Amino acid sequence: MLTKIMFTALPFFVCLTWTVILFLDYRDSNRAKRMLAWFFAVCAGLHLTRVIRISGSGSDFDLVRCFYIFFTLAIYPLAYIYIRRLTCPTKLINWQFLVLIPSLVVCIAAILASLLASIQPGPVIYLYKILLLVEVAVTVYYVIRGTKDYITNIDNYYSDHDSSKPRKLAKLLLALCFFSLLKGLFVAYDFDLTASIWVTGAISLIYTIILFPIGYIGSKIEYTASDMLIDISS
């Protein structure tokens, strides 16, 4: 059990580390990097719920799983906002965090289903599956489209800027989306991914391998599309 918990905690500590690093520099960071800090904070919450579920005991539909659902669904909107802030030259509207409302609604429904015997969790899980698919599709679309336009503009207007970092970042974000979608659907269909220490270890290592370079590369990208627009206009 201890070994399984240690494996599960690996991505949590990676996310927690990048959360602390990015928030320490929050005031001096650009808008994209600030969103990356919130992205890793939610990722840390997600993997903390995984650690709690593996180390503790609870019902099949307990409160920890409800928060797991929220964090899983919240990751993709935050990734969407991050990539938009990085690659979109126009400033996003201030109420962009409203994209988290569907995740919050599903979480509240899951909490009610766990507390009230009269509410069955089936419809909540179905809504979770549908929302998960929609969020991943939208996020993947904007990661591909936004990064492509961003890299093209860098290559066209600048000779001294390296476009390899955003290209690598896009590939890592896509890998995270597809792997999280696959694992999320397995969980939704009640596949026990914690029964084997090898499965648990493999999942945690994959998350660690993907998340650490996202934090490293994302923290190194200082130049956003908004900066590019200012340079072109001046």
CSV table of N, CA and C in Angstrom, one decimal, residues 100-210:
chain,number,residue,atom,x,y,z
A,100,LEU,N,-15.8,27.5,-16.1
A,100,LEU,CA,-15.7,26.5,-15.0
A,100,LEU,C,-17.1,26.2,-14.4
A,101,ILE,N,-18.1,27.0,-14.8
A,101,ILE,CA,-19.4,26.7,-14.3
A,101,ILE,C,-19.9,25.3,-14.5
A,102,PRO,N,-19.8,24.8,-15.8
A,102,PRO,CA,-20.3,23.4,-16.0
A,102,PRO,C,-19.6,22.4,-15.0
A,103,SER,N,-18.3,22.5,-14.8
A,103,SER,CA,-17.6,21.6,-13.9
A,103,SER,C,-18.1,21.8,-12.5
A,104,LEU,N,-18.4,23.0,-12.1
A,104,LEU,CA,-18.9,23.2,-10.7
A,104,LEU,C,-20.3,22.6,-10.6
A,105,VAL,N,-21.1,22.8,-11.6
A,105,VAL,CA,-22.5,22.2,-11.6
A,105,VAL,C,-22.5,20.7,-11.4
A,106,VAL,N,-21.6,20.1,-12.2
A,106,VAL,CA,-21.5,18.6,-12.1
A,106,VAL,C,-21.0,18.2,-10.8
A,107,CYS,N,-20.1,18.9,-10.2
A,107,CYS,CA,-19.5,18.6,-8.9
A,107,CYS,C,-20.6,18.7,-7.8
A,108,ILE,N,-21.4,19.8,-7.9
A,108,ILE,CA,-22.5,20.0,-6.9
A,108,ILE,C,-23.5,18.9,-7.0
A,109,ALA,N,-23.9,18.5,-8.3
A,109,ALA,CA,-24.8,17.4,-8.5
A,109,ALA,C,-24.2,16.1,-7.9
A,110,ALA,N,-22.9,15.9,-8.1
A,110,ALA,CA,-22.3,14.7,-7.5
A,110,ALA,C,-22.3,14.7,-6.0
A,111,ILE,N,-22.1,15.8,-5.4
A,111,ILE,CA,-22.2,15.9,-3.9
A,111,ILE,C,-23.6,15.6,-3.5
A,112,LEU,N,-24.6,16.2,-4.1
A,112,LEU,CA,-26.0,15.9,-3.7
A,112,LEU,C,-26.3,14.4,-3.9
A,113,ALA,N,-25.8,13.8,-5.0
A,113,ALA,CA,-26.0,12.4,-5.2
A,113,ALA,C,-25.3,11.5,-4.1
A,114,SER,N,-24.2,12.0,-3.6
A,114,SER,CA,-23.5,11.3,-2.5
A,114,SER,C,-24.2,11.4,-1.2
A,115,LEU,N,-24.9,12.6,-1.0
A,115,LEU,CA,-25.5,12.9,0.3
A,115,LEU,C,-26.9,12.4,0.4
A,116,LEU,N,-27.6,12.5,-0.7
A,116,LEU,CA,-29.1,12.2,-0.7
A,116,LEU,C,-29.3,10.8,-1.4
A,117,ALA,N,-29.9,9.9,-0.6
A,117,ALA,CA,-30.1,8.6,-1.2
A,117,ALA,C,-31.2,8.6,-2.3
A,118,SER,N,-32.0,9.7,-2.3
A,118,SER,CA,-33.0,9.7,-3.4
A,118,SER,C,-32.5,10.1,-4.7
A,119,ILE,N,-31.3,10.6,-4.8
A,119,ILE,CA,-30.7,11.0,-6.1
A,119,ILE,C,-29.7,9.9,-6.5
A,120,GLN,N,-29.9,9.4,-7.7
A,120,GLN,CA,-29.0,8.3,-8.2
A,120,GLN,C,-27.8,8.9,-8.9
A,121,PRO,N,-26.6,8.4,-8.7
A,121,PRO,CA,-25.4,8.9,-9.4
A,121,PRO,C,-25.3,8.7,-10.9
A,122,GLY,N,-26.1,7.8,-11.4
A,122,GLY,CA,-26.1,7.4,-12.8
A,122,GLY,C,-26.1,8.6,-13.8
A,123,PRO,N,-27.2,9.5,-13.7
A,123,PRO,CA,-27.2,10.7,-14.5
A,123,PRO,C,-26.1,11.6,-14.4
A,124,VAL,N,-25.5,11.7,-13.1
A,124,VAL,CA,-24.4,12.6,-12.9
A,124,VAL,C,-23.2,12.1,-13.7
A,125,ILE,N,-22.9,10.8,-13.6
A,125,ILE,CA,-21.8,10.2,-14.3
A,125,ILE,C,-22.0,10.3,-15.8
A,126,TYR,N,-23.2,10.2,-16.3
A,126,TYR,CA,-23.4,10.3,-17.7
A,126,TYR,C,-23.1,11.8,-18.2
A,127,LEU,N,-23.6,12.7,-17.4
A,127,LEU,CA,-23.3,14.1,-17.6
A,127,LEU,C,-21.8,14.4,-17.6
A,128,TYR,N,-21.1,13.8,-16.7
A,128,TYR,CA,-19.6,13.9,-16.5
A,128,TYR,C,-18.9,13.4,-17.8
A,129,LYS,N,-19.4,12.2,-18.3
A,129,LYS,CA,-18.8,11.7,-19.5
A,129,LYS,C,-19.0,12.6,-20.7
A,130,ILE,N,-20.2,13.1,-20.9
A,130,ILE,CA,-20.5,14.0,-22.0
A,130,ILE,C,-19.6,15.3,-21.9
A,131,LEU,N,-19.6,15.9,-20.7
A,131,LEU,CA,-18.9,17.1,-20.6
A,131,LEU,C,-17.4,16.9,-20.8
A,132,LEU,N,-16.9,15.8,-20.3
A,132,LEU,CA,-15.5,15.5,-20.5
A,132,LEU,C,-15.1,15.4,-21.9
A,133,LEU,N,-15.9,14.7,-22.7
A,133,LEU,CA,-15.6,14.6,-24.2
A,133,LEU,C,-15.7,16.0,-24.9
A,134,VAL,N,-16.7,16.8,-24.5
A,134,VAL,CA,-16.8,18.2,-25.1
A,134,VAL,C,-15.6,19.0,-24.7
A,135,GLU,N,-15.2,19.0,-23.5
A,135,GLU,CA,-14.1,19.9,-23.0
A,135,GLU,C,-12.8,19.5,-23.7
A,136,VAL,N,-12.6,18.2,-23.8
A,136,VAL,CA,-11.3,17.7,-24.4
A,136,VAL,C,-11.3,18.1,-25.9
A,137,ALA,N,-12.5,17.9,-26.6
A,137,ALA,CA,-12.5,18.3,-28.0
A,137,ALA,C,-12.2,19.8,-28.2
A,138,VAL,N,-12.9,20.6,-27.4
A,138,VAL,CA,-12.7,22.1,-27.5
A,138,VAL,C,-11.2,22.5,-27.2
A,139,THR,N,-10.7,21.9,-26.2
A,139,THR,CA,-9.3,22.2,-25.8
A,139,THR,C,-8.3,21.8,-26.8
A,140,VAL,N,-8.5,20.5,-27.3
A,140,VAL,CA,-7.6,20.0,-28.4
A,140,VAL,C,-7.6,20.9,-29.6
A,141,TYR,N,-8.8,21.3,-30.0
A,141,TYR,CA,-9.0,22.2,-31.2
A,141,TYR,C,-8.2,23.5,-31.0
A,142,TYR,N,-8.4,24.2,-29.8
A,142,TYR,CA,-7.7,25.4,-29.6
A,142,TYR,C,-6.2,25.3,-29.4
A,143,VAL,N,-5.8,24.2,-28.8
A,143,VAL,CA,-4.3,24.0,-28.7
A,143,VAL,C,-3.7,23.8,-30.0
A,144,ILE,N,-4.3,23.1,-30.9
A,144,ILE,CA,-3.8,22.9,-32.3
A,144,ILE,C,-3.8,24.2,-33.1
A,145,ARG,N,-5.0,24.8,-33.1
A,145,ARG,CA,-5.2,26.0,-33.9
A,145,ARG,C,-4.4,27.2,-33.4
A,146,GLY,N,-4.5,27.4,-32.1
A,146,GLY,CA,-3.8,28.6,-31.5
A,146,GLY,C,-2.3,28.5,-31.6
A,147,THR,N,-1.8,27.3,-31.3
A,147,THR,CA,-0.3,27.1,-31.3
A,147,THR,C,0.2,27.2,-32.8
A,148,LYS,N,-0.6,26.7,-33.7
A,148,LYS,CA,-0.1,26.8,-35.1
A,148,LYS,C,0.0,28.2,-35.6
A,149,ASP,N,-1.0,29.0,-35.3
A,149,ASP,CA,-1.0,30.4,-35.7
A,149,ASP,C,0.1,31.2,-34.9
A,150,TYR,N,0.3,30.9,-33.7
A,150,TYR,CA,1.3,31.5,-32.9
A,150,TYR,C,2.7,31.2,-33.4
A,151,ILE,N,3.0,30.0,-33.7
A,151,ILE,CA,4.3,29.6,-34.2
A,151,ILE,C,4.5,30.2,-35.6
A,152,THR,N,3.5,30.2,-36.5
A,152,THR,CA,3.6,30.8,-37.8
A,152,THR,C,3.9,32.3,-37.7
A,153,ASN,N,3.3,33.0,-36.8
A,153,ASN,CA,3.6,34.4,-36.7
A,153,ASN,C,5.0,34.7,-36.1
A,154,ILE,N,5.4,33.8,-35.2
A,154,ILE,CA,6.8,33.9,-34.7
A,154,ILE,C,7.8,33.7,-35.9
A,155,ASP,N,7.6,32.7,-36.6
A,155,ASP,CA,8.5,32.4,-37.7
A,155,ASP,C,8.5,33.5,-38.8
A,156,ASN,N,7.3,34.1,-39.0
A,156,ASN,CA,7.2,35.1,-40.1
A,156,ASN,C,7.8,36.5,-39.7
A,157,TYR,N,7.7,36.8,-38.4
A,157,TYR,CA,8.0,38.2,-38.0
A,157,TYR,C,9.3,38.3,-37.2
A,158,TYR,N,9.8,37.2,-36.7
A,158,TYR,CA,11.0,37.2,-35.8
A,158,TYR,C,12.0,36.2,-36.3
A,159,SER,N,13.3,36.6,-36.2
A,159,SER,CA,14.4,35.7,-36.5
A,159,SER,C,15.1,35.3,-35.3
A,160,ASP,N,14.9,36.0,-34.2
A,160,ASP,CA,15.6,35.7,-32.9
A,160,ASP,C,14.8,35.0,-31.9
A,161,HIS,N,13.6,34.6,-32.2
A,161,HIS,CA,12.7,33.9,-31.2
A,161,HIS,C,12.6,32.4,-31.6
A,162,ASP,N,12.8,31.6,-30.6
A,162,ASP,CA,12.7,30.1,-30.8
A,162,ASP,C,11.3,29.6,-30.7
A,163,SER,N,10.8,29.0,-31.8
A,163,SER,CA,9.4,28.5,-31.8
A,163,SER,C,9.3,27.1,-31.4
A,164,SER,N,10.4,26.5,-31.0
A,164,SER,CA,10.4,25.1,-30.6
A,164,SER,C,9.7,24.9,-29.3
A,165,LYS,N,9.8,25.9,-28.4
A,165,LYS,CA,9.2,25.7,-27.0
A,165,LYS,C,7.7,25.6,-27.1
A,166,PRO,N,7.0,26.6,-27.8
A,166,PRO,CA,5.5,26.4,-27.9
A,166,PRO,C,5.1,25.2,-28.7
A,167,ARG,N,6.0,24.8,-29.6
A,167,ARG,CA,5.6,23.5,-30.4
A,167,ARG,C,5.7,22.3,-29.5
A,168,LYS,N,6.7,22.3,-28.6
A,168,LYS,CA,6.8,21.2,-27.6
A,168,LYS,C,5.7,21.2,-26.6
A,169,LEU,N,5.4,22.5,-26.2
A,169,LEU,CA,4.3,22.7,-25.2
A,169,LEU,C,3.0,22.2,-25.7
A,170,ALA,N,2.7,22.5,-27.0
A,170,ALA,CA,1.5,22.0,-27.6
A,170,ALA,C,1.4,20.5,-27.6
A,171,LYS,N,2.5,19.8,-28.0
A,171,LYS,CA,2.5,18.4,-28.0
A,171,LYS,C,2.2,17.8,-26.6
A,172,LEU,N,2.8,18.4,-25.6
A,172,LEU,CA,2.7,17.9,-24.3
A,172,LEU,C,1.2,18.1,-23.8
A,173,LEU,N,0.6,19.3,-24.1
A,173,LEU,CA,-0.7,19.5,-23.7
A,173,LEU,C,-1.7,18.6,-24.4
A,174,LEU,N,-1.4,18.2,-25.7
A,174,LEU,CA,-2.3,17.3,-26.4
A,174,LEU,C,-2.1,15.9,-25.8
A,175,ALA,N,-0.9,15.5,-25.4
A,175,ALA,CA,-0.7,14.2,-24.8
A,175,ALA,C,-1.4,14.2,-23.5
A,176,LEU,N,-1.4,15.3,-22.7
A,176,LEU,CA,-2.1,15.3,-21.4
A,176,LEU,C,-3.6,15.2,-21.6
A,177,CYS,N,-4.1,15.9,-22.7
A,177,CYS,CA,-5.6,15.8,-22.9
A,177,CYS,C,-6.0,14.4,-23.3
A,178,PHE,N,-5.3,13.7,-24.2
A,178,PHE,CA,-5.7,12.4,-24.6
A,178,PHE,C,-5.5,11.4,-23.5
A,179,PHE,N,-4.4,11.5,-22.8
A,179,PHE,CA,-4.2,10.5,-21.7
A,179,PHE,C,-5.2,10.7,-20.6
A,180,SER,N,-5.5,12.0,-20.2
A,180,SER,CA,-6.5,12.2,-19.1
A,180,SER,C,-7.9,11.8,-19.6
A,181,LEU,N,-8.2,12.0,-20.9
A,181,LEU,CA,-9.5,11.6,-21.4
A,181,LEU,C,-9.6,10.1,-21.3
A,182,LEU,N,-8.6,9.4,-21.7
A,182,LEU,CA,-8.7,7.9,-21.6
A,182,LEU,C,-8.8,7.4,-20.2
A,183,LYS,N,-8.1,8.0,-19.2
A,183,LYS,CA,-8.2,7.6,-17.8
A,183,LYS,C,-9.5,8.0,-17.2
A,184,GLY,N,-10.0,9.2,-17.6
A,184,GLY,CA,-11.2,9.7,-17.1
A,184,GLY,C,-12.4,8.8,-17.5
A,185,LEU,N,-12.4,8.3,-18.8
A,185,LEU,CA,-13.4,7.4,-19.2
A,185,LEU,C,-13.3,6.1,-18.6
A,186,PHE,N,-12.1,5.6,-18.3
A,186,PHE,CA,-12.0,4.3,-17.6
A,186,PHE,C,-12.6,4.4,-16.2
A,187,VAL,N,-12.3,5.6,-15.5
A,187,VAL,CA,-12.9,5.8,-14.2
A,187,VAL,C,-14.4,5.9,-14.3
A,188,ALA,N,-14.9,6.6,-15.3
A,188,ALA,CA,-16.4,6.8,-15.5
A,188,ALA,C,-17.1,5.5,-15.7
A,189,TYR,N,-16.4,4.5,-16.3
A,189,TYR,CA,-17.0,3.2,-16.6
A,189,TYR,C,-16.6,2.2,-15.5
A,190,ASP,N,-16.2,2.7,-14.4
A,190,ASP,CA,-15.9,1.9,-13.2
A,190,ASP,C,-14.8,0.8,-13.4
A,191,PHE,N,-13.8,1.1,-14.2
A,191,PHE,CA,-12.6,0.3,-14.3
A,191,PHE,C,-11.8,0.6,-13.1
A,192,ASP,N,-11.3,-0.4,-12.3
A,192,ASP,CA,-10.5,-0.1,-11.2
A,192,ASP,C,-9.1,0.0,-11.6
A,193,LEU,N,-8.6,1.3,-11.7
A,193,LEU,CA,-7.2,1.5,-12.1
A,193,LEU,C,-6.3,1.5,-10.9
A,194,THR,N,-6.7,1.2,-9.7
A,194,THR,CA,-5.9,1.2,-8.5
A,194,THR,C,-5.7,-0.2,-8.0
A,195,ALA,N,-6.2,-1.2,-8.6
A,195,ALA,CA,-6.1,-2.5,-8.1
A,195,ALA,C,-4.7,-3.0,-8.1
A,196,SER,N,-4.0,-2.7,-9.2
A,196,SER,CA,-2.6,-3.2,-9.4
A,196,SER,C,-1.6,-2.1,-9.2
A,197,ILE,N,-0.6,-2.4,-8.5
A,197,ILE,CA,0.5,-1.4,-8.2
A,197,ILE,C,1.2,-1.0,-9.5
A,198,TRP,N,1.2,-1.9,-10.5
A,198,TRP,CA,1.9,-1.7,-11.8
A,198,TRP,C,1.1,-0.7,-12.6
A,199,VAL,N,-0.2,-0.9,-12.6
A,199,VAL,CA,-1.1,0.1,-13.3
A,199,VAL,C,-1.1,1.5,-12.7
A,200,THR,N,-1.2,1.5,-11.3
A,200,THR,CA,-1.1,2.8,-10.6
A,200,THR,C,0.3,3.5,-10.9
A,201,GLY,N,1.3,2.7,-10.8
A,201,GLY,CA,2.7,3.3,-11.0
A,201,GLY,C,2.8,3.8,-12.4
A,202,ALA,N,2.3,3.0,-13.4
A,202,ALA,CA,2.4,3.5,-14.8
A,202,ALA,C,1.7,4.7,-15.1
A,203,ILE,N,0.4,4.8,-14.5
A,203,ILE,CA,-0.4,6.0,-14.7
A,203,ILE,C,0.3,7.2,-14.1
A,204,SER,N,0.9,7.1,-12.9
A,204,SER,CA,1.5,8.2,-12.2
A,204,SER,C,2.8,8.6,-12.9
A,205,LEU,N,3.6,7.7,-13.4
A,205,LEU,CA,4.8,8.0,-14.1
A,205,LEU,C,4.5,8.7,-15.4
A,206,ILE,N,3.4,8.3,-16.1
A,206,ILE,CA,3.1,9.0,-17.4
A,206,ILE,C,2.7,10.4,-17.1
A,207,TYR,N,1.8,10.6,-16.0
A,207,TYR,CA,1.5,12.0,-15.7
A,207,TYR,C,2.7,12.8,-15.3
A,208,THR,N,3.6,12.2,-14.5
A,208,THR,CA,4.8,13.0,-14.1
A,208,THR,C,5.6,13.4,-15.3
A,209,ILE,N,5.8,12.4,-16.2
A,209,ILE,CA,6.6,12.7,-17.4
A,209,ILE,C,6.0,13.8,-18.3
A,210,ILE,N,4.7,13.8,-18.3
A,210,ILE,CA,4.0,14.9,-19.2
A,210,ILE,C,4.0,16.2,-18.4
